């Protein structure tokens, strides 16, 4: 279990650092990539290209009417993120990996929510791949969310493994 002071420092540090880096890189992408066009590095393995996503992950819901997208992707997401932050702040039984993952999940959500609230879309600019196999275009907030999910999955598996080990 993580102590209250350490938990608060971890939560707010990750929130501010992740959202700050996310917003800074999105601003740089919006200011640079429309004029330069896509930039590629490491023989095309990393591609930077500007995209504005009105939907969710991989443009899911992008074709919905604007008022419905606003209700789902802005209002509902804001309520879920605020609830998640309250939970993370008051829940005493969380350990380091759970707090880390929760903080990254919230930071990624807040980073994308800020875009939606200001512009109505989310700025994406990162794309990885080899040859014709490529990821969708995403951003640092999305990376924080995926990292959080991976931390939770691995943490749960490790806990399950040690629980089974202790029964032997």
Coordinates of N, CA, C and O in Angstrom, one line a residue:
X1 N 0.8 -1.2 0.0 CA 0.0 0.0 0.0 C 0.9 1.2 0.0 O 1.9 1.3 0.6
X2 N 0.5 2.2 -0.7 CA 1.2 3.5 -0.9 C 0.7 4.5 0.1 O -0.5 4.6 0.4
X3 N 1.6 5.3 0.7 CA 1.2 6.3 1.7 C 0.5 7.5 1.0 O 0.8 7.8 -0.1
X4 N -0.4 8.2 1.8 CA -1.2 9.2 1.2 C -0.4 10.3 0.5 O -0.7 10.7 -0.6
X5 N 0.7 10.8 1.2 CA 1.5 11.9 0.6 C 2.2 11.5 -0.7 O 2.2 12.2 -1.7
X6 N 2.7 10.2 -0.7 CA 3.4 9.7 -1.9 C 2.4 9.5 -3.0 O 2.7 9.8 -4.1
X7 N 1.2 9.0 -2.6 CA 0.1 8.8 -3.6 C -0.2 10.1 -4.3 O -0.3 10.2 -5.5
X8 N -0.5 11.2 -3.5 CA -0.8 12.5 -4.1 C 0.2 13.0 -4.9 O 0.0 13.6 -6.0
X9 N 1.5 12.9 -4.5 CA 2.6 13.4 -5.3 C 2.7 12.7 -6.7 O 2.8 13.3 -7.7
X10 N 2.5 11.3 -6.6 CA 2.6 10.5 -7.8 C 1.4 10.9 -8.8 O 1.6 11.1 -10.0
X11 N 0.2 11.0 -8.2 CA -1.0 11.3 -9.0 C -0.8 12.6 -9.7 O -0.9 12.8 -11.0
X12 N -0.6 13.7 -8.9 CA -0.5 15.0 -9.5 C 0.7 15.3 -10.4 O 0.6 16.0 -11.4
X13 N 1.8 14.6 -10.1 CA 3.0 14.8 -10.9 C 2.8 14.1 -12.3 O 3.1 14.8 -13.3
X14 N 2.2 12.9 -12.3 CA 1.9 12.3 -13.6 C 0.9 13.0 -14.3 O 1.0 13.1 -15.6
X15 N -0.2 13.5 -13.7 CA -1.2 14.3 -14.4 C -0.6 15.5 -15.0 O -0.8 15.7 -16.3
X16 N 0.1 16.3 -14.3 CA 0.7 17.5 -14.9 C 1.7 17.3 -15.9 O 1.7 17.9 -17.0
X17 N 2.6 16.3 -15.7 CA 3.7 16.0 -16.6 C 3.1 15.4 -17.9 O 3.5 15.8 -19.0
X18 N 2.2 14.5 -17.8 CA 1.7 13.8 -19.0 C 0.8 14.7 -19.8 O 1.0 14.8 -21.0
X19 N -0.1 15.4 -19.1 CA -0.9 16.3 -19.9 C -0.1 17.5 -20.5 O -0.3 17.9 -21.6
X20 N 0.9 18.0 -19.7 CA 1.7 19.0 -20.3 C 2.5 18.6 -21.5 O 2.5 19.3 -22.5
X21 N 3.1 17.4 -21.4 CA 3.9 16.9 -22.6 C 2.9 16.6 -23.8 O 3.3 16.9 -24.9
X22 N 1.8 16.1 -23.4 CA 0.8 15.8 -24.5 C 0.4 17.0 -25.2 O 0.4 17.1 -26.4
X23 N 0.0 18.1 -24.5 CA -0.5 19.3 -25.1 C 0.7 20.0 -25.8 O 0.4 20.6 -26.9
X24 N 1.9 20.0 -25.3 CA 3.0 20.6 -26.0 C 3.3 19.9 -27.3 O 3.5 20.6 -28.3
X25 N 3.3 18.6 -27.3 CA 3.6 17.9 -28.6 C 2.5 18.0 -29.6 O 2.7 18.1 -30.8
X26 N 1.2 18.1 -29.1 CA 0.1 18.3 -30.0 C 0.2 19.7 -30.7 O 0.0 19.9 -31.9
X27 N 0.6 20.7 -29.8 CA 0.7 22.1 -30.4 C 1.8 22.1 -31.4 O 1.7 22.8 -32.5
X28 N 2.9 21.5 -31.1 CA 4.0 21.4 -32.1 C 3.6 20.7 -33.4 O 3.9 21.2 -34.5
X29 N 2.9 19.7 -33.2 CA 2.4 18.9 -34.4 C 1.5 19.8 -35.2 O 1.6 19.9 -36.5
X30 N 0.5 20.5 -34.6 CA -0.4 21.4 -35.3 C 0.3 22.6 -36.0 O -0.1 23.0 -37.0
X31 N 1.4 23.1 -35.3 CA 2.1 24.2 -35.9 C 3.1 23.8 -37.0 O 3.4 24.7 -37.8
X32 N 3.6 22.6 -36.9 CA 4.7 22.2 -37.8 C 4.2 21.3 -39.0 O 4.5 21.6 -40.2
X33 N 3.5 20.3 -38.7 CA 3.2 19.2 -39.7 C 2.3 19.7 -40.8 O 2.5 19.1 -41.9
X34 N 1.4 20.6 -40.6 CA 0.6 21.0 -41.8 C 1.4 21.6 -42.9 O 1.1 21.5 -44.1
X35 N 2.5 22.3 -42.5 CA 3.4 23.0 -43.5 C 4.5 22.1 -44.0 O 4.8 22.1 -45.2
X36 N 5.0 21.2 -43.2 CA 6.1 20.3 -43.6 C 5.6 19.1 -44.3 O 6.3 18.5 -45.1
X37 N 4.4 18.7 -44.0 CA 3.9 17.4 -44.5 C 4.4 16.3 -43.5 O 5.1 16.6 -42.6
X38 N 4.1 15.1 -43.8 CA 4.6 14.0 -43.0 C 6.1 13.9 -42.9 O 6.7 14.1 -43.9
X39 N 6.6 13.6 -41.8 CA 8.0 13.4 -41.6 C 8.3 12.0 -41.2 O 7.5 11.4 -40.4
X40 N 9.3 11.4 -41.8 CA 9.6 10.0 -41.4 C 11.0 9.8 -40.9 O 11.9 10.6 -41.2
X41 N 11.1 8.9 -40.0 CA 12.4 8.6 -39.3 C 12.6 7.1 -39.3 O 11.7 6.3 -39.3
X42 N 13.9 6.7 -39.2 CA 14.3 5.3 -39.1 C 13.7 4.5 -40.2 O 13.0 3.5 -40.0
X43 N 13.9 4.9 -41.4 CA 13.5 4.3 -42.6 C 12.0 4.1 -42.6 O 11.5 3.0 -43.0
X44 N 11.3 5.0 -42.1 CA 9.8 5.0 -42.2 C 9.2 4.3 -41.0 O 7.9 4.2 -40.9
X45 N 10.0 3.8 -40.1 CA 9.4 3.1 -38.9 C 8.6 4.1 -38.0 O 7.6 3.7 -37.4
X46 N 9.0 5.3 -38.0 CA 8.3 6.4 -37.2 C 7.8 7.4 -38.2 O 8.7 8.0 -39.0
X47 N 6.6 7.7 -38.2 CA 6.0 8.7 -39.1 C 5.3 9.8 -38.3 O 4.5 9.4 -37.4
X48 N 5.6 11.0 -38.5 CA 4.8 12.1 -37.9 C 4.0 12.8 -38.9 O 4.4 13.3 -39.9
X49 N 2.6 12.7 -38.7 CA 1.7 13.3 -39.6 C 0.5 13.8 -38.9 O 0.0 13.2 -37.9
X50 N 0.1 15.0 -39.3 CA -1.0 15.7 -38.5 C -2.4 15.1 -38.9 O -2.7 14.9 -40.1
X51 N -3.2 14.8 -37.9 CA -4.6 14.4 -38.1 C -5.4 14.9 -37.0 O -5.0 15.0 -35.9
X52 N -6.6 15.3 -37.3 CA -7.6 15.8 -36.3 C -8.7 14.7 -36.3 O -9.3 14.4 -37.3
X53 N -8.9 14.1 -35.1 CA -9.8 13.0 -34.9 C -11.0 13.4 -34.2 O -11.0 13.7 -33.0
X54 N -12.2 13.4 -34.9 CA -13.4 13.8 -34.2 C -14.0 12.7 -33.4 O -14.9 12.9 -32.5
X55 N -13.5 11.5 -33.6 CA -14.0 10.3 -32.9 C -13.1 9.9 -31.7 O -12.3 10.6 -31.2
X56 N -13.3 8.6 -31.4 CA -12.5 8.0 -30.3 C -11.3 7.2 -30.9 O -10.9 7.5 -32.0
X57 N -10.9 6.2 -30.2 CA -9.8 5.3 -30.7 C -10.1 4.9 -32.1 O -11.1 4.4 -32.4
X58 N -9.1 5.1 -33.0 CA -9.1 4.7 -34.4 C -10.4 5.3 -35.1 O -11.0 4.7 -35.9
X59 N -10.7 6.5 -34.7 CA -11.8 7.3 -35.2 C -13.2 6.6 -35.0 O -14.2 7.0 -35.7
X60 N -13.3 5.8 -34.0 CA -14.6 5.2 -33.7 C -15.6 6.3 -33.3 O -15.3 7.1 -32.5
X61 N -16.7 6.3 -33.9 CA -17.7 7.3 -33.6 C -17.6 8.6 -34.3 O -18.3 9.5 -34.1
X62 N -16.6 8.7 -35.2 CA -16.3 10.0 -35.9 C -17.5 10.3 -36.8 O -17.7 11.5 -37.1
X63 N -18.3 9.4 -37.3 CA -19.4 9.7 -38.2 C -20.7 10.0 -37.4 O -21.7 10.4 -38.1
X64 N -20.7 10.0 -36.1 CA -21.9 10.4 -35.3 C -22.2 11.9 -35.5 O -21.2 12.6 -35.7
X65 N -23.4 12.3 -35.3 CA -23.7 13.7 -35.4 C -22.9 14.4 -34.3 O -22.7 13.9 -33.2
X66 N -22.6 15.7 -34.5 CA -21.7 16.5 -33.6 C -22.3 16.5 -32.2 O -21.6 16.4 -31.2
X67 N -23.6 16.7 -32.1 CA -24.2 16.9 -30.7 C -24.0 15.5 -29.9 O -23.8 15.5 -28.7
X68 N -24.1 14.4 -30.6 CA -24.0 13.1 -30.0 C -22.5 12.9 -29.6 O -22.2 12.4 -28.5
X69 N -21.6 13.2 -30.5 CA -20.1 13.1 -30.2 C -19.8 14.0 -29.0 O -19.0 13.5 -28.1
X70 N -20.4 15.2 -28.9 CA -20.1 16.1 -27.8 C -20.6 15.4 -26.5 O -19.9 15.4 -25.5
X71 N -21.8 14.9 -26.5 CA -22.4 14.2 -25.4 C -21.5 13.1 -24.9 O -21.2 12.9 -23.7
X72 N -21.1 12.2 -25.8 CA -20.4 11.0 -25.5 C -18.9 11.3 -25.2 O -18.4 10.9 -24.1
X73 N -18.2 12.0 -26.1 CA -16.8 12.1 -26.0 C -16.3 13.3 -25.1 O -15.2 13.4 -24.8
X74 N -17.2 14.2 -24.8 CA -16.8 15.4 -24.0 C -17.5 15.3 -22.6 O -16.9 15.2 -21.6
X75 N -18.9 15.3 -22.6 CA -19.6 15.4 -21.4 C -19.4 14.1 -20.6 O -19.0 14.1 -19.4
X76 N -19.7 13.0 -21.2 CA -19.6 11.7 -20.5 C -18.2 11.4 -20.1 O -18.0 11.0 -18.9
X77 N -17.3 11.6 -21.0 CA -15.8 11.4 -20.6 C -15.4 12.3 -19.5 O -14.7 11.8 -18.6
X78 N -15.8 13.5 -19.5 CA -15.4 14.4 -18.4 C -16.0 13.9 -17.1 O -15.3 13.9 -16.0
X79 N -17.2 13.5 -17.0 CA -17.8 12.9 -15.8 C -17.1 11.7 -15.3 O -16.8 11.5 -14.1
X80 N -16.7 10.8 -16.3 CA -16.0 9.6 -15.9 C -14.6 9.9 -15.4 O -14.2 9.4 -14.4
X81 N -13.9 10.9 -16.0 CA -12.6 11.2 -15.6 C -12.6 11.9 -14.2 O -11.8 11.6 -13.3
X82 N -13.6 12.8 -14.0 CA -13.7 13.4 -12.6 C -14.0 12.4 -11.6 O -13.4 12.4 -10.5
X83 N -14.9 11.4 -11.9 CA -15.1 10.3 -10.9 C -13.9 9.5 -10.7 O -13.6 9.1 -9.5
X84 N -13.2 9.2 -11.7 CA -11.9 8.4 -11.6 C -10.9 9.1 -10.8 O -10.2 8.5 -9.9
X85 N -10.8 10.4 -10.9 CA -9.8 11.2 -10.1 C -10.2 11.2 -8.7 O -9.4 11.0 -7.8
X86 N -11.5 11.4 -8.4 CA -12.0 11.3 -7.0 C -11.7 10.0 -6.4 O -11.2 9.9 -5.3
X87 N -12.0 8.9 -7.1 CA -11.7 7.6 -6.7 C -10.2 7.4 -6.4 O -9.8 6.9 -5.3
X88 N -9.4 7.8 -7.3 CA -7.9 7.7 -7.1 C -7.4 8.4 -5.9 O -6.5 8.0 -5.2
X89 N -8.0 9.6 -5.6 CA -7.6 10.4 -4.5 C -8.1 9.9 -3.2 O -7.4 10.0 -2.2
X90 N -9.2 9.3 -3.1 CA -9.8 8.8 -1.8 C -9.6 7.4 -1.5 O -9.6 7.0 -0.3
X91 N -9.3 6.5 -2.5 CA -9.1 5.1 -2.3 C -7.8 4.8 -1.6 O -6.8 5.1 -2.1
X92 N -7.9 4.3 -0.4 CA -6.7 4.1 0.4 C -5.9 2.8 0.1 O -4.7 2.7 0.4
X93 N -6.6 1.8 -0.4 CA -5.9 0.5 -0.6 C -5.2 0.2 -1.9 O -4.7 -0.9 -2.2
X94 N -4.9 1.3 -2.6 CA -4.2 1.1 -3.9 C -2.7 1.0 -3.7 O -2.1 1.7 -2.9
X95 N -2.0 0.1 -4.5 CA -0.6 0.0 -4.4 C 0.0 0.9 -5.5 O -0.7 1.6 -6.3
X96 N 1.4 0.9 -5.6 CA 2.1 1.7 -6.6 C 1.7 1.5 -8.0 O 1.4 2.4 -8.7
X97 N 1.6 0.2 -8.5 CA 1.3 0.0 -9.9 C -0.2 0.4 -10.2 O -0.4 1.0 -11.2
X98 N -1.1 0.2 -9.3 CA -2.5 0.6 -9.5 C -2.6 2.2 -9.5 O -3.3 2.7 -10.4
X99 N -1.9 2.8 -8.6 CA -1.9 4.3 -8.6 C -1.2 4.9 -9.9 O -1.7 5.8 -10.5
X100 N -0.1 4.3 -10.3 CA 0.6 4.7 -11.5 C -0.3 4.5 -12.7 O -0.5 5.4 -13.5
X101 N -0.9 3.4 -12.8 CA -1.8 3.1 -14.0 C -3.0 4.0 -13.9 O -3.4 4.6 -15.0
X102 N -3.6 4.2 -12.8 CA -4.8 5.1 -12.7 C -4.4 6.5 -13.1 O -5.2 7.2 -13.8
X103 N -3.3 7.0 -12.6 CA -2.8 8.3 -12.9 C -2.6 8.5 -14.4 O -2.9 9.5 -15.0
X104 N -1.9 7.5 -15.0 CA -1.6 7.6 -16.5 C -2.9 7.5 -17.3 O -3.1 8.2 -18.3
X105 N -3.9 6.7 -16.9 CA -5.2 6.6 -17.5 C -5.9 7.9 -17.5 O -6.4 8.4 -18.5
X106 N -5.9 8.5 -16.3 CA -6.6 9.8 -16.2 C -5.9 10.9 -17.0 O -6.5 11.7 -17.6
X107 N -4.6 10.9 -16.9 CA -3.8 11.9 -17.6 C -4.0 11.8 -19.1 O -4.2 12.9 -19.8
X108 N -4.0 10.6 -19.7 CA -4.3 10.5 -21.1 C -5.7 10.9 -21.4 O -6.0 11.6 -22.4
X109 N -6.7 10.6 -20.6 CA -8.1 11.0 -20.8 C -8.2 12.5 -20.7 O -8.9 13.1 -21.6
X110 N -7.6 13.1 -19.7 CA -7.7 14.6 -19.6 C -7.0 15.3 -20.8 O -7.4 16.3 -21.2
X111 N -5.8 14.7 -21.2 CA -5.1 15.3 -22.4 C -6.0 15.4 -23.6 O -6.1 16.4 -24.3
X112 N -6.7 14.3 -23.9 CA -7.6 14.2 -25.1 C -8.8 15.1 -24.8 O -9.4 15.7 -25.8
X113 N -9.3 15.1 -23.6 CA -10.5 15.8 -23.3 C -10.3 17.3 -23.5 O -11.1 18.1 -24.0
X114 N -9.1 17.8 -23.1 CA -8.7 19.2 -23.3 C -8.9 19.6 -24.8 O -9.4 20.7 -25.2
X115 N -8.4 18.7 -25.7 CA -8.5 19.0 -27.1 C -9.9 19.1 -27.5 O -10.3 20.0 -28.3
X116 N -10.7 18.1 -27.1 CA -12.2 18.1 -27.5 C -12.9 19.4 -27.0 O -13.7 19.9 -27.7
X117 N -12.6 19.8 -25.8 CA -13.2 21.0 -25.2 C -12.8 22.3 -25.9 O -13.7 23.2 -26.1
X118 N -11.6 22.3 -26.4 CA -11.1 23.6 -27.1 C -11.4 23.5 -28.6 O -11.9 24.5 -29.1
X119 N -11.2 22.4 -29.2 CA -11.2 22.4 -30.7 C -12.4 21.5 -31.2 O -12.7 21.5 -32.4
X120 N -12.9 20.6 -30.4 CA -13.9 19.7 -30.9 C -13.3 18.4 -31.5 O -14.1 17.5 -31.9
X121 N -12.0 18.3 -31.7 CA -11.3 17.2 -32.2 C -10.1 16.9 -31.3 O -9.7 17.8 -30.6
X122 N -9.5 15.7 -31.5 CA -8.2 15.4 -30.9 C -7.1 15.4 -31.9 O -7.3 14.8 -33.0
X123 N -6.0 16.1 -31.6 CA -4.9 16.1 -32.5 C -4.1 14.8 -32.3 O -3.7 14.5 -31.2
X124 N -3.9 14.1 -33.4 CA -3.0 12.9 -33.5 C -1.9 13.2 -34.4 O -2.0 14.0 -35.4
X125 N -0.8 12.5 -34.2 CA 0.4 12.8 -35.1 C 1.4 11.7 -35.1 O 2.3 11.7 -35.9
X126 N 1.3 10.7 -34.3 CA 2.3 9.6 -34.3 C 1.8 8.4 -35.0 O 0.6 8.0 -34.9
X127 N 2.7 7.7 -35.8 CA 2.3 6.5 -36.5 C 3.6 5.7 -36.6 O 4.7 6.2 -37.0
X128 N 3.5 4.4 -36.2 CA 4.6 3.5 -36.2 C 4.3 2.4 -37.2 O 3.2 2.0 -37.4
X129 N 5.3 1.8 -37.8 CA 5.1 0.7 -38.6 C 6.4 0.2 -39.4 O 7.4 0.9 -39.3
X130 N 6.2 -0.9 -40.0 CA 7.3 -1.5 -40.8 C 6.6 -1.9 -42.2 O 5.7 -2.7 -42.2
X131 N 7.1 -1.3 -43.2 CA 6.5 -1.6 -44.5 C 5.1 -1.1 -44.6 O 4.7 0.0 -44.2
X132 N 4.2 -2.0 -45.0 CA 2.8 -1.7 -45.1 C 2.0 -1.9 -43.8 O 0.9 -1.5 -43.7
X133 N 2.7 -2.5 -42.9 CA 2.0 -2.8 -41.5 C 2.2 -1.5 -40.7 O 3.4 -1.2 -40.3
X134 N 1.2 -0.8 -40.4 CA 1.2 0.5 -39.6 C 0.2 0.5 -38.5 O -0.9 -0.1 -38.7
X135 N 0.5 1.3 -37.5 CA -0.5 1.5 -36.5 C -1.4 2.6 -37.0 O -1.2 3.2 -38.0
X136 N -2.5 2.9 -36.2 CA -3.3 4.0 -36.5 C -2.5 5.3 -36.0 O -1.4 5.1 -35.4
X137 N -3.0 6.4 -36.3 CA -2.3 7.7 -35.9 C -2.8 8.0 -34.5 O -4.0 7.9 -34.2
X138 N -1.9 8.3 -33.6 CA -2.3 8.5 -32.2 C -1.4 9.6 -31.6 O -0.7 10.3 -32.3
X139 N -1.5 9.8 -30.3 CA -0.7 10.9 -29.6 C -0.2 10.4 -28.3 O -0.4 9.2 -27.9
X140 N 0.5 11.3 -27.5 CA 1.0 10.9 -26.2 C 0.0 10.5 -25.2 O 0.2 9.6 -24.4
X141 N -1.2 11.2 -25.3 CA -2.3 10.8 -24.3 C -2.7 9.4 -24.6 O -2.9 8.6 -23.6
X142 N -2.8 9.0 -25.8 CA -3.2 7.6 -26.2 C -2.1 6.6 -25.7 O -2.4 5.5 -25.2
X143 N -0.8 7.0 -25.8 CA 0.3 6.2 -25.3 C 0.2 6.0 -23.7 O 0.4 4.9 -23.2
X144 N -0.2 7.1 -23.0 CA -0.4 7.0 -21.6 C -1.5 6.0 -21.2 O -1.4 5.2 -20.3
X145 N -2.6 6.1 -22.0 CA -3.7 5.2 -21.7 C -3.3 3.7 -22.0 O -3.6 2.8 -21.2
X146 N -2.7 3.4 -23.1 CA -2.2 2.1 -23.4 C -1.2 1.6 -22.3 O -1.3 0.4 -21.9
X147 N -0.3 2.4 -21.9 CA 0.7 2.1 -20.9 C -0.1 1.7 -19.6 O 0.3 0.7 -18.9
X148 N -1.1 2.5 -19.2 CA -1.8 2.2 -18.0 C -2.5 0.9 -18.1 O -2.5 0.1 -17.1
X149 N -3.1 0.6 -19.2 CA -3.8 -0.7 -19.4 C -2.8 -1.9 -19.3 O -3.0 -2.9 -18.6
X150 N -1.6 -1.7 -19.9 CA -0.6 -2.8 -19.8 C -0.1 -2.9 -18.4 O 0.1 -4.1 -17.9
X151 N 0.1 -1.9 -17.7 CA 0.5 -2.0 -16.3 C -0.5 -2.7 -15.5 O -0.1 -3.6 -14.7
X152 N -1.8 -2.4 -15.6 CA -2.8 -3.1 -14.9 C -2.9 -4.6 -15.2 O -3.0 -5.4 -14.4
X153 N -2.8 -4.9 -16.5 CA -2.8 -6.3 -16.9 C -1.6 -7.1 -16.3 O -1.8 -8.2 -15.8
X154 N -0.4 -6.6 -16.5 CA 0.8 -7.2 -15.9 C 0.7 -7.3 -14.4 O 1.1 -8.3 -13.8
X155 N 0.3 -6.3 -13.8 CA 0.2 -6.3 -12.3 C -0.8 -7.4 -11.9 O -0.5 -8.1 -10.9
X156 N -1.9 -7.5 -12.5 CA -2.9 -8.5 -12.2 C -2.4 -9.9 -12.4 O -2.5 -10.8 -11.5
X157 N -1.6 -10.1 -13.5 CA -1.1 -11.4 -13.8 C 0.0 -11.8 -12.7 O 0.1 -12.9 -12.3
X158 N 0.8 -10.8 -12.3 CA 1.9 -11.1 -11.3 C 1.2 -11.4 -10.0 O 1.7 -12.3 -9.3
X159 N 0.2 -10.6 -9.6 CA -0.5 -10.9 -8.4 C -1.1 -12.3 -8.4 O -1.0 -13.0 -7.4
X160 N -1.7 -12.7 -9.5 CA -2.3 -14.0 -9.6 C -1.3 -15.1 -9.5 O -1.5 -16.1 -8.8
X161 N -0.1 -14.9 -10.1 CA 1.0 -15.8 -10.1 C 1.4 -16.0 -8.7 O 1.6 -17.2 -8.2
X162 N 1.7 -14.9 -7.9 CA 2.2 -15.0 -6.6 C 1.1 -15.6 -5.6 O 1.5 -16.3 -4.7
X163 N -0.1 -15.4 -5.9 CA -1.2 -15.9 -5.1 C -1.2 -17.4 -5.3 O -1.3 -18.2 -4.3
X164 N -1.1 -17.9 -6.5 CA -1.1 -19.3 -6.8 C 0.2 -20.0 -6.2 O 0.2 -21.1 -5.7
X165 N 1.3 -19.3 -6.3 CA 2.6 -19.8 -5.7 C 2.5 -19.9 -4.2 O 3.0 -20.9 -3.7
X166 N 1.8 -19.0 -3.6 CA 1.7 -19.1 -2.1 C 0.8 -20.2 -1.6 O 0.9 -20.7 -0.5
X167 N 0.0 -20.8 -2.5 CA -0.9 -21.9 -2.2 C -0.2 -23.2 -2.2 O -0.7 -24.2 -1.8
X168 N 1.0 -23.2 -2.8 CA 1.8 -24.5 -3.0 C 2.4 -24.9 -1.7 O 2.9 -24.2 -1.0

